[in-house]
mmCIF file of C-alpha atoms in Angstrom:
data_model
loop_
_atom_site.group_PDB
_atom_site.id
_atom_site.type_symbol
_atom_site.label_atom_id
_atom_site.label_comp_id
_atom_site.label_asym_id
_atom_site.label_seq_id
_atom_site.Cartn_x
_atom_site.Cartn_y
_atom_site.Cartn_z
ATOM 1 C CA MET Y 1 -14.169 49.749 -52.401
ATOM 2 C CA SER Y 2 -16.084 49.229 -48.977
ATOM 3 C CA HIS Y 3 -14.248 48.762 -46.020
ATOM 4 C CA GLU Y 4 -16.071 46.015 -45.068
ATOM 5 C CA LYS Y 5 -15.212 44.149 -48.805
ATOM 6 C CA LEU Y 6 -11.746 45.280 -48.396
ATOM 7 C CA ALA Y 7 -11.526 43.163 -44.599
ATOM 8 C CA LEU Y 8 -13.054 40.175 -46.832
ATOM 9 C CA GLU Y 9 -10.522 40.720 -49.391
ATOM 10 C CA LEU Y 10 -8.127 40.711 -47.175
ATOM 11 C CA ALA Y 11 -8.724 37.760 -45.095
ATOM 12 C CA ASP Y 12 -9.050 35.797 -48.177
ATOM 13 C CA PHE Y 13 -5.721 36.767 -48.844
ATOM 14 C CA TRP Y 14 -4.153 36.394 -45.981
ATOM 15 C CA PHE Y 15 -5.564 33.137 -44.183
ATOM 16 C CA PRO Y 16 -3.731 29.987 -45.845
ATOM 17 C CA ALA Y 17 -0.569 32.161 -44.588
ATOM 18 C CA ILE Y 18 -2.384 31.720 -40.892
ATOM 19 C CA ALA Y 19 -3.970 28.431 -41.299
ATOM 20 C CA ASN Y 20 -1.792 26.044 -40.077
ATOM 21 C CA GLU Y 21 0.334 28.762 -37.817
ATOM 22 C CA THR Y 22 0.853 28.902 -34.099
ATOM 23 C CA TRP Y 23 -1.212 31.626 -32.475
ATOM 24 C CA GLU Y 24 1.896 33.486 -31.387
ATOM 25 C CA GLY Y 25 2.615 32.863 -35.726
ATOM 26 C CA ARG Y 26 -0.433 33.898 -35.870
ATOM 27 C CA LEU Y 27 -0.455 36.963 -34.078
ATOM 28 C CA HIS Y 28 3.145 38.355 -35.563
ATOM 29 C CA ILE Y 29 1.603 38.072 -39.046
ATOM 30 C CA LEU Y 30 -1.358 40.115 -38.220
ATOM 31 C CA ASP Y 31 1.085 42.696 -36.587
ATOM 32 C CA GLU Y 32 2.823 43.146 -39.646
ATOM 33 C CA VAL Y 33 -0.504 43.243 -41.801
ATOM 34 C CA HIS Y 34 -2.144 45.689 -39.640
ATOM 35 C CA ALA Y 35 1.273 48.015 -39.262
ATOM 36 C CA GLN Y 36 0.700 48.141 -43.670
ATOM 37 C CA LEU Y 37 -2.554 48.820 -43.186
ATOM 38 C CA TYR Y 38 -2.322 51.994 -40.665
ATOM 39 C CA GLN Y 39 0.380 52.994 -43.551
ATOM 40 C CA ASP Y 40 -2.083 52.456 -46.243
ATOM 41 C CA LEU Y 41 -5.526 53.692 -44.690
ATOM 42 C CA GLU Y 42 -5.877 57.369 -44.799
ATOM 43 C CA THR Y 43 -7.697 57.649 -41.282
ATOM 44 C CA ALA Y 44 -7.536 55.843 -38.269
ATOM 45 C CA GLY Y 45 -11.124 55.182 -38.254
ATOM 46 C CA GLU Y 46 -10.780 53.503 -41.717
ATOM 47 C CA TYR Y 47 -7.867 51.427 -40.076
ATOM 48 C CA GLU Y 48 -9.566 50.848 -37.118
ATOM 49 C CA GLN Y 49 -13.291 49.502 -39.567
ATOM 50 C CA VAL Y 50 -11.099 47.544 -41.778
ATOM 51 C CA SER Y 51 -8.815 46.069 -39.279
ATOM 52 C CA ALA Y 52 -11.887 44.799 -36.756
ATOM 53 C CA SER Y 53 -13.446 43.383 -39.372
ATOM 54 C CA PHE Y 54 -10.397 41.581 -41.066
ATOM 55 C CA VAL Y 55 -10.085 40.003 -37.964
ATOM 56 C CA ALA Y 56 -13.350 38.660 -37.079
ATOM 57 C CA ALA Y 57 -13.476 37.439 -40.634
ATOM 58 C CA LEU Y 58 -10.275 35.424 -40.132
ATOM 59 C CA ILE Y 59 -11.420 33.839 -36.649
ATOM 60 C CA GLU Y 60 -14.459 32.927 -38.899
ATOM 61 C CA ARG Y 61 -12.196 31.198 -40.964
ATOM 62 C CA LEU Y 62 -10.464 29.770 -37.816
ATOM 63 C CA GLY Y 63 -13.869 28.037 -36.965
ATOM 64 C CA SER Y 64 -14.071 30.557 -33.580
ATOM 65 C CA PRO Y 65 -12.121 28.175 -31.406
ATOM 66 C CA PRO Y 66 -12.203 28.867 -27.769
ATOM 67 C CA VAL Y 67 -9.978 31.275 -26.466
ATOM 68 C CA THR Y 68 -6.979 29.436 -24.757
ATOM 69 C CA HIS Y 69 -3.679 30.973 -25.215
ATOM 70 C CA PRO Y 70 -2.741 34.841 -25.006
ATOM 71 C CA ALA Y 71 -1.793 35.593 -28.433
ATOM 72 C CA GLN Y 72 -5.269 34.234 -29.114
ATOM 73 C CA ALA Y 73 -7.051 36.106 -26.662
ATOM 74 C CA GLN Y 74 -4.982 39.527 -28.170
ATOM 75 C CA ILE Y 75 -6.217 38.201 -31.717
ATOM 76 C CA TYR Y 76 -10.166 38.065 -30.648
ATOM 77 C CA ALA Y 77 -9.880 41.334 -28.742
ATOM 78 C CA GLY Y 78 -9.410 43.062 -31.989
ATOM 79 C CA SER Y 79 -12.300 41.544 -33.772
ATOM 80 C CA SER Y 80 -15.427 43.347 -34.506
ATOM 81 C CA GLU Y 81 -17.600 40.935 -32.973
ATOM 82 C CA GLU Y 82 -18.718 40.997 -30.105
ATOM 83 C CA GLN Y 83 -18.858 37.653 -29.573
ATOM 84 C CA HIS Y 84 -14.664 37.464 -30.290
ATOM 85 C CA TRP Y 85 -13.861 39.843 -27.981
ATOM 86 C CA GLY Y 86 -16.254 39.154 -25.300
ATOM 87 C CA ALA Y 87 -14.562 35.346 -25.529
ATOM 88 C CA ALA Y 88 -11.348 37.077 -25.091
ATOM 89 C CA MET Y 89 -12.426 39.007 -21.894
ATOM 90 C CA ALA Y 90 -13.929 36.191 -20.401
ATOM 91 C CA TRP Y 91 -10.576 34.362 -21.115
ATOM 92 C CA GLN Y 92 -8.599 37.174 -19.340
ATOM 93 C CA PHE Y 93 -11.178 37.395 -16.399
ATOM 94 C CA GLY Y 94 -10.193 33.712 -16.084
ATOM 95 C CA GLU Y 95 -13.361 32.101 -15.779
ATOM 96 C CA GLY Y 96 -12.610 31.903 -11.698
ATOM 97 C CA GLN Y 97 -8.922 32.631 -12.127
ATOM 98 C CA ASP Y 98 -7.306 35.722 -10.743
ATOM 99 C CA ALA Y 99 -5.758 38.206 -13.131
ATOM 100 C CA HIS Y 100 -2.172 36.266 -12.641
ATOM 101 C CA GLY Y 101 -4.138 32.936 -13.788
ATOM 102 C CA GLY Y 102 -3.729 31.586 -10.502
ATOM 103 C CA ALA Y 103 -6.229 29.764 -8.351
ATOM 104 C CA PRO Y 104 -9.605 31.205 -8.358
ATOM 105 C CA ALA Y 105 -9.981 34.725 -6.654
ATOM 106 C CA GLY Y 106 -11.292 35.146 -3.028
ATOM 107 C CA LYS Y 107 -12.538 38.208 -1.420
ATOM 108 C CA GLU Y 108 -12.006 41.254 -3.632
ATOM 109 C CA ARG Y 109 -8.369 42.824 -1.678
ATOM 110 C CA ARG Y 110 -8.446 45.938 -3.767
ATOM 111 C CA ARG Y 111 -8.913 49.285 -1.847
ATOM 112 C CA TRP Y 112 -11.128 50.511 -4.475
ATOM 113 C CA PRO Y 113 -13.461 48.327 -6.567
ATOM 114 C CA ARG Y 114 -12.716 47.718 -10.487
ATOM 115 C CA GLU Y 115 -15.202 48.135 -13.054
ATOM 116 C CA ARG Y 116 -15.086 46.241 -16.239
ATOM 117 C CA VAL Y 117 -14.605 48.497 -19.121
ATOM 118 C CA ASN Y 118 -14.420 47.358 -22.806
ATOM 119 C CA LEU Y 119 -13.256 49.872 -24.723
ATOM 120 C CA LEU Y 120 -10.641 49.917 -27.802
ATOM 121 C CA THR Y 121 -7.898 52.253 -26.865
ATOM 122 C CA GLU Y 122 -4.985 54.060 -27.364
ATOM 123 C CA MET Y 123 -1.962 53.720 -25.331
ATOM 124 C CA TRP Y 124 1.919 54.838 -24.979
ATOM 125 C CA VAL Y 125 4.377 52.527 -24.186
ATOM 126 C CA GLN Y 126 7.653 54.619 -23.518
ATOM 127 C CA GLY Y 127 6.392 57.176 -25.703
ATOM 128 C CA ARG Y 128 5.297 54.450 -28.842
ATOM 129 C CA PRO Y 129 2.002 54.156 -29.404
ATOM 130 C CA ALA Y 130 0.065 50.861 -29.538
ATOM 131 C CA ARG Y 131 -3.560 50.073 -29.577
ATOM 132 C CA CYS Y 132 -5.611 47.971 -26.505
ATOM 133 C CA ARG Y 133 -8.435 47.463 -25.145
ATOM 134 C CA LEU Y 134 -9.147 48.763 -21.539
ATOM 135 C CA VAL Y 135 -10.475 46.059 -19.897
ATOM 136 C CA ASP Y 136 -11.328 46.950 -16.062
ATOM 137 C CA LEU Y 137 -10.445 50.355 -14.109
ATOM 138 C CA SER Y 138 -10.570 51.982 -10.721
ATOM 139 C CA ARG Y 139 -9.753 55.205 -9.062
ATOM 140 C CA PHE Y 140 -6.371 53.986 -8.836
ATOM 141 C CA GLY Y 141 -5.221 51.681 -11.498
ATOM 142 C CA ALA Y 142 -6.768 49.809 -14.467
ATOM 143 C CA ARG Y 143 -5.860 46.768 -16.778
ATOM 144 C CA VAL Y 144 -5.287 46.761 -20.219
ATOM 145 C CA MET Y 145 -4.968 44.011 -23.119
ATOM 146 C CA PRO Y 146 -2.470 44.980 -25.726
ATOM 147 C CA LEU Y 147 -3.857 44.267 -29.540
ATOM 148 C CA ARG Y 148 -0.597 44.374 -30.892
ATOM 149 C CA TYR Y 149 2.238 41.704 -29.695
ATOM 150 C CA GLN Y 150 4.312 43.863 -26.580
ATOM 151 C CA PRO Y 151 7.023 41.685 -25.192
ATOM 152 C CA ARG Y 152 6.520 41.427 -21.581
ATOM 153 C CA LEU Y 153 6.784 44.422 -19.693
ATOM 154 C CA PRO Y 154 8.643 44.685 -16.453
ATOM 155 C CA PRO Y 155 7.270 45.935 -13.532
ATOM 156 C CA GLY Y 156 7.751 49.876 -13.078
ATOM 157 C CA THR Y 157 7.192 50.957 -17.107
ATOM 158 C CA SER Y 158 5.536 54.090 -17.819
ATOM 159 C CA ILE Y 159 2.447 54.002 -19.606
ATOM 160 C CA ARG Y 160 0.046 56.227 -20.794
ATOM 161 C CA VAL Y 161 -3.647 55.258 -21.867
ATOM 162 C CA VAL Y 162 -6.771 56.995 -22.803
ATOM 163 C CA THR Y 163 -10.055 56.185 -20.594
ATOM 164 C CA PRO Y 164 -13.177 56.943 -20.959
ATOM 165 C CA GLY Y 165 -14.458 59.889 -22.141
ATOM 166 C CA GLY Y 166 -10.801 60.443 -23.470
ATOM 167 C CA ARG Y 167 -9.397 61.153 -20.268
ATOM 168 C CA VAL Y 168 -4.776 60.542 -20.887
ATOM 169 C CA ARG Y 169 -3.959 58.849 -17.367
ATOM 170 C CA ASP Y 170 -0.191 57.795 -16.908
ATOM 171 C CA GLY Y 171 0.629 54.980 -14.870
ATOM 172 C CA LEU Y 172 3.037 52.582 -13.932
ATOM 173 C CA VAL Y 173 3.310 48.752 -14.666
ATOM 174 C CA VAL Y 174 2.392 46.894 -12.096
ATOM 175 C CA PHE Y 175 2.332 43.379 -13.250
ATOM 176 C CA ALA Y 176 2.114 41.627 -16.518
ATOM 177 C CA SER Y 177 0.631 38.359 -17.655
ATOM 178 C CA PRO Y 178 -0.925 36.910 -20.259
ATOM 179 C CA ARG Y 179 -4.221 38.002 -19.293
ATOM 180 C CA GLY Y 180 -3.185 41.454 -19.663
ATOM 181 C CA VAL Y 181 -1.087 44.269 -18.164
ATOM 182 C CA GLY Y 182 -1.928 45.917 -14.781
ATOM 183 C CA LEU Y 183 -1.556 49.598 -14.153
ATOM 184 C CA GLU Y 184 -1.275 51.564 -11.312
ATOM 185 C CA PHE Y 185 -2.071 55.297 -12.084
ATOM 186 C CA ALA Y 186 0.447 58.346 -11.193
ATOM 187 C CA ASN Y 187 -2.099 60.257 -9.463
ATOM 188 C CA ALA Y 188 -5.394 59.175 -8.064
ATOM 189 C CA ALA Y 189 -7.993 61.971 -9.138
ATOM 190 C CA ALA Y 190 -11.167 60.237 -10.617
#
């Protein structure tokens, strides 16, 4: 069976279970489905293809509503469709809000500017692997959006993340908000 066909069959099967759930409920159900898929599929590449297409099909069945909730943004960030993960990133960047969801952002206060990135990648939180979307990156830090439910990570939590080019960077959480997790890298080497 093709990856796309499997993803569509999964979406048909799981849609009734998530249709009337809250975004948090949907995210928790999808976390369980993704965990099982990860075990059942032979390679990480197959898992990523099926998982992302499955999420895209579910979002389409839900009518692709605008992103208004942190759990919804996490779901959209895992889609294979650019308009879905683009909507998650637009919501995360706040359409005029700062990273903490506050008032419109003023002048950039960081010493090193951040560059927007859109990379599905791997992170390790206290040694446990998790998929995430790398949202922005600078010489000294980054912001990631976990693709699976993560309890709020307190400042000082150690995270390791794979950055563009496959480089693994160690960092500490400096903030966690519905719009992502801000990291400060342990070393400043670019």
